[in-house]
Rosetta silent file (secondary structure, phi, psi, omega in degrees, C-alpha in Angstrom):
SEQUENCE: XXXXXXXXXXXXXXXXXXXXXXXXXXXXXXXXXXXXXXXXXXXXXXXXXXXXXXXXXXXXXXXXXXXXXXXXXXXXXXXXXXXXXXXXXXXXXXXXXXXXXXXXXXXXXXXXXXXXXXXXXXXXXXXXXXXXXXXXXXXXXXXXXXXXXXXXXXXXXXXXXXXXXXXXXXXXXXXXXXXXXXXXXXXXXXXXXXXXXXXXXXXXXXXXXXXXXXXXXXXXXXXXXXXXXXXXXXXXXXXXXXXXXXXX
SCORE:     score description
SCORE:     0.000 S_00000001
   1 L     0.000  -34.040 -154.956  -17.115   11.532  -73.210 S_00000001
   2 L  -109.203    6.116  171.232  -15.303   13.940  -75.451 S_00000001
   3 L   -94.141  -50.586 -111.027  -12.718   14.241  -72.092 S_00000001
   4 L  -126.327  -41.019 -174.196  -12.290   10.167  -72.573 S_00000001
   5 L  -102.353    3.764  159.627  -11.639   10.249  -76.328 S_00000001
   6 L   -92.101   -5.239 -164.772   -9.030   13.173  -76.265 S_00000001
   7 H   -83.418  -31.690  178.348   -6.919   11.233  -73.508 S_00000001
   8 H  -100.430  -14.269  155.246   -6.932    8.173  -76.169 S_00000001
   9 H   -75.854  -12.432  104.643   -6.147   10.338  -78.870 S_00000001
  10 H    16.393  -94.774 -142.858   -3.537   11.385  -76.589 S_00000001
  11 H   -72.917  -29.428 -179.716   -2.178    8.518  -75.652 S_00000001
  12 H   -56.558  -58.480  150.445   -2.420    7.275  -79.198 S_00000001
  13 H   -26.868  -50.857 -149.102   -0.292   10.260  -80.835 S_00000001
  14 H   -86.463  -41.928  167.730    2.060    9.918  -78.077 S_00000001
  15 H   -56.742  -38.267  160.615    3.019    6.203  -78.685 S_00000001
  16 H   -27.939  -83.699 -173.631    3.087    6.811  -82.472 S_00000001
  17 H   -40.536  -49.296  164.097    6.123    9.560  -81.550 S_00000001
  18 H   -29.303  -60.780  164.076    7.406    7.363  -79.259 S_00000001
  19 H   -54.127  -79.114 -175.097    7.690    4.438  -81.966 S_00000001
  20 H   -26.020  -55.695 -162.025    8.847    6.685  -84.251 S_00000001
  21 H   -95.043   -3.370  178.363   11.549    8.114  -82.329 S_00000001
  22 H   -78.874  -39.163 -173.523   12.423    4.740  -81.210 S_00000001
  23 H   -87.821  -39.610 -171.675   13.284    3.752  -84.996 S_00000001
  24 H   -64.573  -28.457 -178.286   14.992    6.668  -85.720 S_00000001
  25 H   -70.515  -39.779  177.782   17.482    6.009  -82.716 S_00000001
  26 H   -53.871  -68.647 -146.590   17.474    2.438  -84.026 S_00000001
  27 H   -90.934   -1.589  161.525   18.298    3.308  -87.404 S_00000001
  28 L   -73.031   -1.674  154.444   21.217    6.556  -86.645 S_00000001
  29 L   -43.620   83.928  165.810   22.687    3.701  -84.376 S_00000001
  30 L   -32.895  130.602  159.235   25.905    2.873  -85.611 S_00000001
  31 L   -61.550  121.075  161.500   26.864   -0.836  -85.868 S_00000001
  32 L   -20.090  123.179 -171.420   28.969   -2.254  -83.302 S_00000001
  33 L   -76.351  148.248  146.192   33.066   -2.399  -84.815 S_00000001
  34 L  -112.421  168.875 -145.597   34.669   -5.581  -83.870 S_00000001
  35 L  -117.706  -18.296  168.766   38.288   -5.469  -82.853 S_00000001
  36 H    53.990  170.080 -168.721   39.333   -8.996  -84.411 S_00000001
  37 H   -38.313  -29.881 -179.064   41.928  -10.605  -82.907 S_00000001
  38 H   -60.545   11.582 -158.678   43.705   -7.220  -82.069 S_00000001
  39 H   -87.992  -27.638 -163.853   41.248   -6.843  -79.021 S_00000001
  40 L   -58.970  -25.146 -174.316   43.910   -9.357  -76.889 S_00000001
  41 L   -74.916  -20.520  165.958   46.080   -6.482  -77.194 S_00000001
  42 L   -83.637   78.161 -151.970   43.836   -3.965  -75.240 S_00000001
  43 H   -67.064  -59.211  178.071   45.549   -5.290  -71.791 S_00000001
  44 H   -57.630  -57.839 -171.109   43.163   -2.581  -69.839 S_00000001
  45 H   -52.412  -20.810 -150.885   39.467   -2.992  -71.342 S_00000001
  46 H   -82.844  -47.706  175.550   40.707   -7.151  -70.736 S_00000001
  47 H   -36.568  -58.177  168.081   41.513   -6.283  -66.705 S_00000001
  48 H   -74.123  -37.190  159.188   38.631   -4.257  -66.624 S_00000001
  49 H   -46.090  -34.933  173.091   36.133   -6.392  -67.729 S_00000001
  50 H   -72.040  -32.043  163.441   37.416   -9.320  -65.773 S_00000001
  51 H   -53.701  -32.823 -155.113   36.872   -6.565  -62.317 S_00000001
  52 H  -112.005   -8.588  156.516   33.510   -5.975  -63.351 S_00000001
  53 H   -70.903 -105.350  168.194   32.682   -9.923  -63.804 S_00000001
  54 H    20.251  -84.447 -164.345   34.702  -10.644  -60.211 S_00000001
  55 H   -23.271  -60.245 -161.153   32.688   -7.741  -59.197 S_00000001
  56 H   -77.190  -29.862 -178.989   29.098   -8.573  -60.242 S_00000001
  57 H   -79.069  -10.255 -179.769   29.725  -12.640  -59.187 S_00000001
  58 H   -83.042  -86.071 -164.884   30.827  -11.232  -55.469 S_00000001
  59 H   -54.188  -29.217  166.883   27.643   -8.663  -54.954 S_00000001
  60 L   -81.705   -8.354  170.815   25.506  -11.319  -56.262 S_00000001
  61 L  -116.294   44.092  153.150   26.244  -13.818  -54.290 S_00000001
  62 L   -95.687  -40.951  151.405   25.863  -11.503  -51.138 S_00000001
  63 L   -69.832   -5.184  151.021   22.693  -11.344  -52.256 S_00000001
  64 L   -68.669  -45.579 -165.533   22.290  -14.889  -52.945 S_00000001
  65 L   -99.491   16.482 -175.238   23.787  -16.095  -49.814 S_00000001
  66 L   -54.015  142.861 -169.709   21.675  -13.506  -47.814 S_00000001
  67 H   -75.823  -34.926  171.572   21.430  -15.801  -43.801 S_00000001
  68 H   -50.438  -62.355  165.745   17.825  -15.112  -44.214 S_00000001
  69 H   -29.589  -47.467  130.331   17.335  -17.165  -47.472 S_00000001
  70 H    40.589 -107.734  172.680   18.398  -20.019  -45.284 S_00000001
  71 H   -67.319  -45.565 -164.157   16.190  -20.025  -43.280 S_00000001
  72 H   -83.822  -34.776 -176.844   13.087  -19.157  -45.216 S_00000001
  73 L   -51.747  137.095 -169.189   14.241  -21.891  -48.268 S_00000001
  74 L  -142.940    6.273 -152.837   12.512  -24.913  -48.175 S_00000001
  75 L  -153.036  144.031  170.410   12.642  -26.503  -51.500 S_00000001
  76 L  -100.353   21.728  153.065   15.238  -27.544  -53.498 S_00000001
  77 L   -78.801  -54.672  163.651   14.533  -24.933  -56.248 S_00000001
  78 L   -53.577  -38.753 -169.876   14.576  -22.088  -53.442 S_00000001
  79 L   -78.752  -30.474 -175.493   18.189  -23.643  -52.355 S_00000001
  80 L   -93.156    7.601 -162.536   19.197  -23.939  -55.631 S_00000001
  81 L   -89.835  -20.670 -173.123   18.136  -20.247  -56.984 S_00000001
  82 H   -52.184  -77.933 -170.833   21.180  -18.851  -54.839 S_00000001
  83 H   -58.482   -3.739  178.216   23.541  -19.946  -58.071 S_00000001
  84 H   -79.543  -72.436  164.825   20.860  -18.945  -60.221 S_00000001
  85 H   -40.506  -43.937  153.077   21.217  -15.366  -58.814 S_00000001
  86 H   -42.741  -49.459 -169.694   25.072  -15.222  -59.333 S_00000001
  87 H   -72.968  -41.600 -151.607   24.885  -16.610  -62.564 S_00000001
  88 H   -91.673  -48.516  140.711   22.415  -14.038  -63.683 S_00000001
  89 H   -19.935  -96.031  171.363   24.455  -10.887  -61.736 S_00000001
  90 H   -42.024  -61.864  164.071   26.980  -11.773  -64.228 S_00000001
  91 H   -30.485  -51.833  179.449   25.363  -11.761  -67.512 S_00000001
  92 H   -34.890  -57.445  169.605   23.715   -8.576  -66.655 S_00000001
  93 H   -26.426  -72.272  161.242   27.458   -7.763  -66.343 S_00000001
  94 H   -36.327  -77.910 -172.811   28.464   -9.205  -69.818 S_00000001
  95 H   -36.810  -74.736 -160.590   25.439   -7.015  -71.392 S_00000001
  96 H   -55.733  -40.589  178.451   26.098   -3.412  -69.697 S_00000001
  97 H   -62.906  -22.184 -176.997   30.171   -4.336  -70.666 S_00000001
  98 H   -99.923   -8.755  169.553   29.331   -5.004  -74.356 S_00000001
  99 H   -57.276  -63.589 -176.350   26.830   -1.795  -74.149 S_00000001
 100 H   -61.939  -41.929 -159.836   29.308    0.796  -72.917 S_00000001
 101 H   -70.812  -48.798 -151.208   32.245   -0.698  -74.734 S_00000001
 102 H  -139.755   39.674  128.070   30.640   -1.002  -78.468 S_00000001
 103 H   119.935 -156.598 -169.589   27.131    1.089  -78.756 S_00000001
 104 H  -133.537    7.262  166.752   23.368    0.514  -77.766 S_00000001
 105 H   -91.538  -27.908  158.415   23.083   -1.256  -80.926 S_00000001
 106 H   -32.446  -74.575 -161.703   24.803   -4.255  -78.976 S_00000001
 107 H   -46.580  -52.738 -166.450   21.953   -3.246  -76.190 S_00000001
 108 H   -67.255  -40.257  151.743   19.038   -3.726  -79.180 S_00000001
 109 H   -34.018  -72.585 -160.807   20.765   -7.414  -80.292 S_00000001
 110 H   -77.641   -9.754  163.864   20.596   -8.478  -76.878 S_00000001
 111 H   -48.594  -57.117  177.760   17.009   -7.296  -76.297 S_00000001
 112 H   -50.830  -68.237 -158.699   15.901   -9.166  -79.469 S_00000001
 113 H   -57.057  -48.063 -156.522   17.828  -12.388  -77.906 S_00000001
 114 H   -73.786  -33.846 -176.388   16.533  -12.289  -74.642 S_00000001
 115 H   -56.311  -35.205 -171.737   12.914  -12.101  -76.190 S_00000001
 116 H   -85.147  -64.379 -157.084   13.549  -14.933  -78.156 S_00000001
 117 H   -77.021  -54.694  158.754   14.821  -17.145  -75.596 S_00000001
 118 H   -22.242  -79.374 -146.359   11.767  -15.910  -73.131 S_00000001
 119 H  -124.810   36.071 -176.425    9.292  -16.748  -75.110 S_00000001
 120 H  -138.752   -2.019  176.991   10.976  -19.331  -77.620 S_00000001
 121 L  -142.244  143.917 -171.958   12.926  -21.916  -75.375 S_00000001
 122 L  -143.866  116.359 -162.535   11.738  -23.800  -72.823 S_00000001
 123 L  -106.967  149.513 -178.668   13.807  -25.418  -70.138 S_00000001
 124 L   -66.492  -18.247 -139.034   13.368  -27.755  -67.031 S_00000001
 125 L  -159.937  168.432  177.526   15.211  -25.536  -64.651 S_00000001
 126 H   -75.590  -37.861 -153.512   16.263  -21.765  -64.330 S_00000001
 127 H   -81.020  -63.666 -162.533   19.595  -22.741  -64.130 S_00000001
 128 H   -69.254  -32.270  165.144   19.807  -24.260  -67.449 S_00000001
 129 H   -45.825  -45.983  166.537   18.023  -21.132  -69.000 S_00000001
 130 H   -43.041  -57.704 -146.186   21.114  -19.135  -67.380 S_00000001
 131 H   -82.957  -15.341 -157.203   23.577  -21.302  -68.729 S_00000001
 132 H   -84.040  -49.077 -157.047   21.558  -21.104  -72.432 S_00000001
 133 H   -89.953  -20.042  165.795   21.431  -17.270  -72.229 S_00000001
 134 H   -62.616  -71.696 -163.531   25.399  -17.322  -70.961 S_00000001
 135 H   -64.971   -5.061  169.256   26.584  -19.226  -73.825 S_00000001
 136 H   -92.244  -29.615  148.858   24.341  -16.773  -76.478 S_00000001
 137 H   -67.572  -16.084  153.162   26.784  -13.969  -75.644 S_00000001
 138 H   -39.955  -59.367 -168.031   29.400  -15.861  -76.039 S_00000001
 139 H   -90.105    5.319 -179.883   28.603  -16.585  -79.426 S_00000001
 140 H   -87.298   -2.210  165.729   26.997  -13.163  -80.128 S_00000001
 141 H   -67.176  -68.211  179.892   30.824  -11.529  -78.875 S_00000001
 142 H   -17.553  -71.807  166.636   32.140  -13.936  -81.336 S_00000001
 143 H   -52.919  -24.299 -179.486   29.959  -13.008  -83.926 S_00000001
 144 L   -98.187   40.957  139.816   30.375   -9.323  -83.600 S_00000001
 145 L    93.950   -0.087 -174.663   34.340   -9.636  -84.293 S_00000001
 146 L   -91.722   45.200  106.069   34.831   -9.674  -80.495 S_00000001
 147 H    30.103  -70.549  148.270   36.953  -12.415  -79.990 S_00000001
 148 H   -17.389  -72.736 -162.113   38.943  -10.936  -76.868 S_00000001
 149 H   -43.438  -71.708 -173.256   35.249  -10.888  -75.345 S_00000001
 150 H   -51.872  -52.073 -149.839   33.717  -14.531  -75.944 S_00000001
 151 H   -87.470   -6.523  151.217   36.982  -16.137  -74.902 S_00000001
 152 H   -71.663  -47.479  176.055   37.013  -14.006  -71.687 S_00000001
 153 H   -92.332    4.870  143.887   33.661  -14.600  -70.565 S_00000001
 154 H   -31.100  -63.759  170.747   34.265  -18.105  -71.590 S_00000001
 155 H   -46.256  -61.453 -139.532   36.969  -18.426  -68.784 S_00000001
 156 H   -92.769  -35.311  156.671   35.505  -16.790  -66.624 S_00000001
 157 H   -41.087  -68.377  173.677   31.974  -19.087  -67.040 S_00000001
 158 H   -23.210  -53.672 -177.983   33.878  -21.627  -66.738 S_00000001
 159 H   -96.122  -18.903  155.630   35.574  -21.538  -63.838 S_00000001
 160 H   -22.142  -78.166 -161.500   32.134  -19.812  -62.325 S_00000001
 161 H   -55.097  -48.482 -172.474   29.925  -22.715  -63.291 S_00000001
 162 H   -60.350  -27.327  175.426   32.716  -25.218  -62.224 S_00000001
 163 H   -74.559  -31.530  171.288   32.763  -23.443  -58.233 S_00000001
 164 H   -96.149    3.168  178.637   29.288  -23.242  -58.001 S_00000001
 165 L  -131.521   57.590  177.365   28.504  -26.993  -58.871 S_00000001
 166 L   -81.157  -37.175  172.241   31.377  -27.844  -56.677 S_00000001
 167 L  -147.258  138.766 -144.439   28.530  -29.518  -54.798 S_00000001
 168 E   -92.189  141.952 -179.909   25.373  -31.063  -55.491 S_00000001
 169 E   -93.288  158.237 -179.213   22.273  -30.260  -53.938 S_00000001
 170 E  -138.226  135.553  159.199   19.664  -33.416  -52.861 S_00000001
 171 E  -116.457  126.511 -176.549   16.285  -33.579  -51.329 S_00000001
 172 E  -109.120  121.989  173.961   16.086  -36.828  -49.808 S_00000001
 173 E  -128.111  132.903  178.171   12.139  -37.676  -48.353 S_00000001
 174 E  -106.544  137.004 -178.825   11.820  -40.572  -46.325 S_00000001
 175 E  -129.055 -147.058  179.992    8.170  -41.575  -46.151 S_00000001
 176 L    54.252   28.432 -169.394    5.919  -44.897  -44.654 S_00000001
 177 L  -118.135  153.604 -168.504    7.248  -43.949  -41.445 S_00000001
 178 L   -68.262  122.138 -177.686    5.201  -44.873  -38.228 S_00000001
 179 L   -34.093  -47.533 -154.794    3.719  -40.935  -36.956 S_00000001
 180 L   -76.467  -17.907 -174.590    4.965  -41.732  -33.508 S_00000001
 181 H   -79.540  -17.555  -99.608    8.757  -42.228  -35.068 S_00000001
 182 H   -86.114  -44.509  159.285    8.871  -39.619  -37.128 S_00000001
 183 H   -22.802  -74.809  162.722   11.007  -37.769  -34.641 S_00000001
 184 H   -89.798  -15.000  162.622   13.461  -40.357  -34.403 S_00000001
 185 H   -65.419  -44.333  176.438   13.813  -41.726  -37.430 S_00000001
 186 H   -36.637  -41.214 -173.177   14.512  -38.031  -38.278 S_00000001
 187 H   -82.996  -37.381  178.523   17.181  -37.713  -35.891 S_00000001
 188 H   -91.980  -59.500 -170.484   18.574  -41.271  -37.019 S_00000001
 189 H   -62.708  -44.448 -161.472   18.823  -40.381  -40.752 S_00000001
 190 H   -84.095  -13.161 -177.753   20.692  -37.078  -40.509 S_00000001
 191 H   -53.204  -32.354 -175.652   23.093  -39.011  -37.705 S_00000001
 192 H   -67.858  -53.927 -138.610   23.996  -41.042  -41.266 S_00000001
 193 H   -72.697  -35.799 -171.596   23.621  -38.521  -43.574 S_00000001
 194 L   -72.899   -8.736 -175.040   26.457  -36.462  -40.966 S_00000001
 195 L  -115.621   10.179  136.204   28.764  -39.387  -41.072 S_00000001
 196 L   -95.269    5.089  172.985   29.050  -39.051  -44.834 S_00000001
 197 L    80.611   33.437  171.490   30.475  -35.065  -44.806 S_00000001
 198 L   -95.964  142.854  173.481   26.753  -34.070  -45.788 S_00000001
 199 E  -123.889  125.041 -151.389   25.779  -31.013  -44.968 S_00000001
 200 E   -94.712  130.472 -175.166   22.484  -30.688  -43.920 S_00000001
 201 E   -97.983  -25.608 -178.913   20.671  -27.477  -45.158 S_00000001
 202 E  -144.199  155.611 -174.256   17.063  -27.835  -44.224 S_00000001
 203 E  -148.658  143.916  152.985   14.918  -30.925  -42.407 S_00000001
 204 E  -145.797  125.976 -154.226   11.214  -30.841  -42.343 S_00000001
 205 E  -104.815  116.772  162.717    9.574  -33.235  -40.222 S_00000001
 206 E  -112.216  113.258  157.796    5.169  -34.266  -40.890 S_00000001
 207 L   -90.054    5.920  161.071    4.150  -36.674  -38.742 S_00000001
 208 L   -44.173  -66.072 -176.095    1.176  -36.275  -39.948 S_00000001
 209 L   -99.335   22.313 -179.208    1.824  -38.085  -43.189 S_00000001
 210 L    90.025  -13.634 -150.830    4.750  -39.970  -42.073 S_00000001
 211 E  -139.196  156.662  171.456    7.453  -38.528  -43.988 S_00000001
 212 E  -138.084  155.747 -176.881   10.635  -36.523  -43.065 S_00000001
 213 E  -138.769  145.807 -177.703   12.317  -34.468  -46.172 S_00000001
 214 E  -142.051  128.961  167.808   15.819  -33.508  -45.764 S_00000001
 215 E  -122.783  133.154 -159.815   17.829  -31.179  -48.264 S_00000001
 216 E  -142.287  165.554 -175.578   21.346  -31.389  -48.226 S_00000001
 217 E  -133.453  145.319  167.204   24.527  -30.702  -50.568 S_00000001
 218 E  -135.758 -177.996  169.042   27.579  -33.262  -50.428 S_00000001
 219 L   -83.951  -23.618  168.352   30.611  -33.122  -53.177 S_00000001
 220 L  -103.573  140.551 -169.617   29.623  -36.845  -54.385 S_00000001
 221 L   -77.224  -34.275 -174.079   27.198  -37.320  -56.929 S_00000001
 222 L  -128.681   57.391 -173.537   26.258  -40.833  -55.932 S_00000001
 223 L   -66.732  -68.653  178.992   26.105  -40.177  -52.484 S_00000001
 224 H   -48.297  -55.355 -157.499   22.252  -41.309  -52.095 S_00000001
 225 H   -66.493  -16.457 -161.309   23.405  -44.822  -53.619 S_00000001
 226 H   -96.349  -19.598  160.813   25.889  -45.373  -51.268 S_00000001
 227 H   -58.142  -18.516 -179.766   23.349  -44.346  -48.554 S_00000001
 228 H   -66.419  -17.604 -158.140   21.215  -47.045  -49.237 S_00000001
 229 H   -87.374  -47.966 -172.301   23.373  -49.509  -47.849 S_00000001
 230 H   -52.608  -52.166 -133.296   24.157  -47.433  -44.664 S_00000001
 231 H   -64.132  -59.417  172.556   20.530  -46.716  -44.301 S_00000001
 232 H   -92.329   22.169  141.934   19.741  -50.467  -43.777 S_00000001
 233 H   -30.702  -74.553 -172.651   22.797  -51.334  -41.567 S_00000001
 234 H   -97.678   17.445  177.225   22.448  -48.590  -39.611 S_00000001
 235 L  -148.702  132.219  175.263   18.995  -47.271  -38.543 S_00000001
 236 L   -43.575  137.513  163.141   16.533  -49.517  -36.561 S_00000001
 237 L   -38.831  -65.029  163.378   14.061  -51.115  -38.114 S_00000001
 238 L   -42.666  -42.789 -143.369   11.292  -49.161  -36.119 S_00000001
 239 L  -108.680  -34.204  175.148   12.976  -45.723  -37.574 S_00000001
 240 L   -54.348  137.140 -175.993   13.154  -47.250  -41.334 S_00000001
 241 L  -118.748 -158.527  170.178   11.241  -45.874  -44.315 S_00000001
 242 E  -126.652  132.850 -159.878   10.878  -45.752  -48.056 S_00000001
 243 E  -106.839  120.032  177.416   13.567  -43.160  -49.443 S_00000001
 244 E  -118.968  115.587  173.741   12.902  -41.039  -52.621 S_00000001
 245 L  -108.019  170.279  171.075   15.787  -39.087  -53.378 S_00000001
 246 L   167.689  108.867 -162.963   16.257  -36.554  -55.886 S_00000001
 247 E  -109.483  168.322 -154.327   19.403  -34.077  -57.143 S_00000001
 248 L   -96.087    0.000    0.000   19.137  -30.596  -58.467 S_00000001
């Protein structure tokens, strides 16, 4: 017993010091300078920072675009987490560049933000959380006199976000369909789907229930409408279903 209550006096003590020394670091932390408009003028820090975005959007999407994910993705949240991971690689980026450049009190600002946006915003998608948590360093370079910064990783979002939603992802599920077609209707819908420049990433077939699910990415946005037309034209009657679409 008296072993059990020095271990929480202990432990008790040690987070106290801990805390403690945590505020003191807080408050000998100098405040970030900002560089005002003169930052455009610092030709190297602008180079390097644009290398170590480039950088972090390359290695992340080798680990986005790993051939296993692929395979194992099945959903069009797993297919669509690839651009999540990229997107996310960079910001990380963005942080450790406004850490090293301008102090660890930047690092306690973005701690506070990310906390807030955790467990204070709440978004349909991952993706949009990314794009929420991109656009709060933006304005907190802005706000901290960084100018140079925000309208670099501005740019550089920009043309990011525009390359990775160069093409839209879909899960198309055809369901109602007779067990024995399932097979061939399957086989008749992606013959369509391939004769619109879709590229099919995953098919999953139940004949159980009827249904085939297909996830696929094309470059047009109203792709599925203009499939409806094809669909009944061009696939037998026997192989026709009822089509639920839906794009990420």
């Amino acid at each position: 017993m008296k072993l059990k209550w020095l271990v929480l006096f202990s432990l008790f003590f040690a987070h106290e010091a801990m805390a403690q020394q945590m505020q003191d670091m807080i408050l000998q932390t100098e405040p970030p300078s900002g560089e005002g408009w003169r930052g455009f003028t610092d030709l190297t820090f602008l180079m390097n920072a644009s290398l170590n975005l480039l950088l972090a959007a390359v290695l992340g999407a080798i680990i986005a675009y790993h051939p296993r994910h692929k395979v194992t993705a099945d959903t069009l949240e797993e297919i669509e987490a690839s651009q999540i991971y990229i997107l996310y690689a960079v910001i990380g980026s963005i942080c450790g560049i406004l850490v090293i450049q301008y102090g660890m009190g930047v690092g306690f600002v973005l701690f506070g933000i990310g906390a807030l946006i955790r467990f204070r915003t709440v978004l349909r998608s991952a993706s949009l959380t990314g794009r929420l948590i991109f656009v709060t360093l933006i304005g907190l370079s802005a706000g901290l006199d960084l100018p140079h910064v925000a309208i670099l990783v501005t740019v550089f979002g920009f043309l990011l976000i525009y390359l990775l939603d160069a093409h839209y992802t879909f899960r198309i599920e055809v369901r109602a369909l007779n067990p024995e077609c399932v097979v061939g209707a399957a086989a008749a819908y992606r013959e369509v789907l391939e004769q619109q420049d879709c590229r099919i990433i995953s098919v999953r077939k139940n004949p159980e229930r009827g249904r085939v699910r297909f996830i696929l990415r094309s470059s047009n946005a109203d792709i599925c409408k203009n499939l409806e037309d094809l669909w009944e034209t061009k696939i037998h009657e026997s192989y026709r279903g009822s089509v639920d679409w839906e794009i990420a």
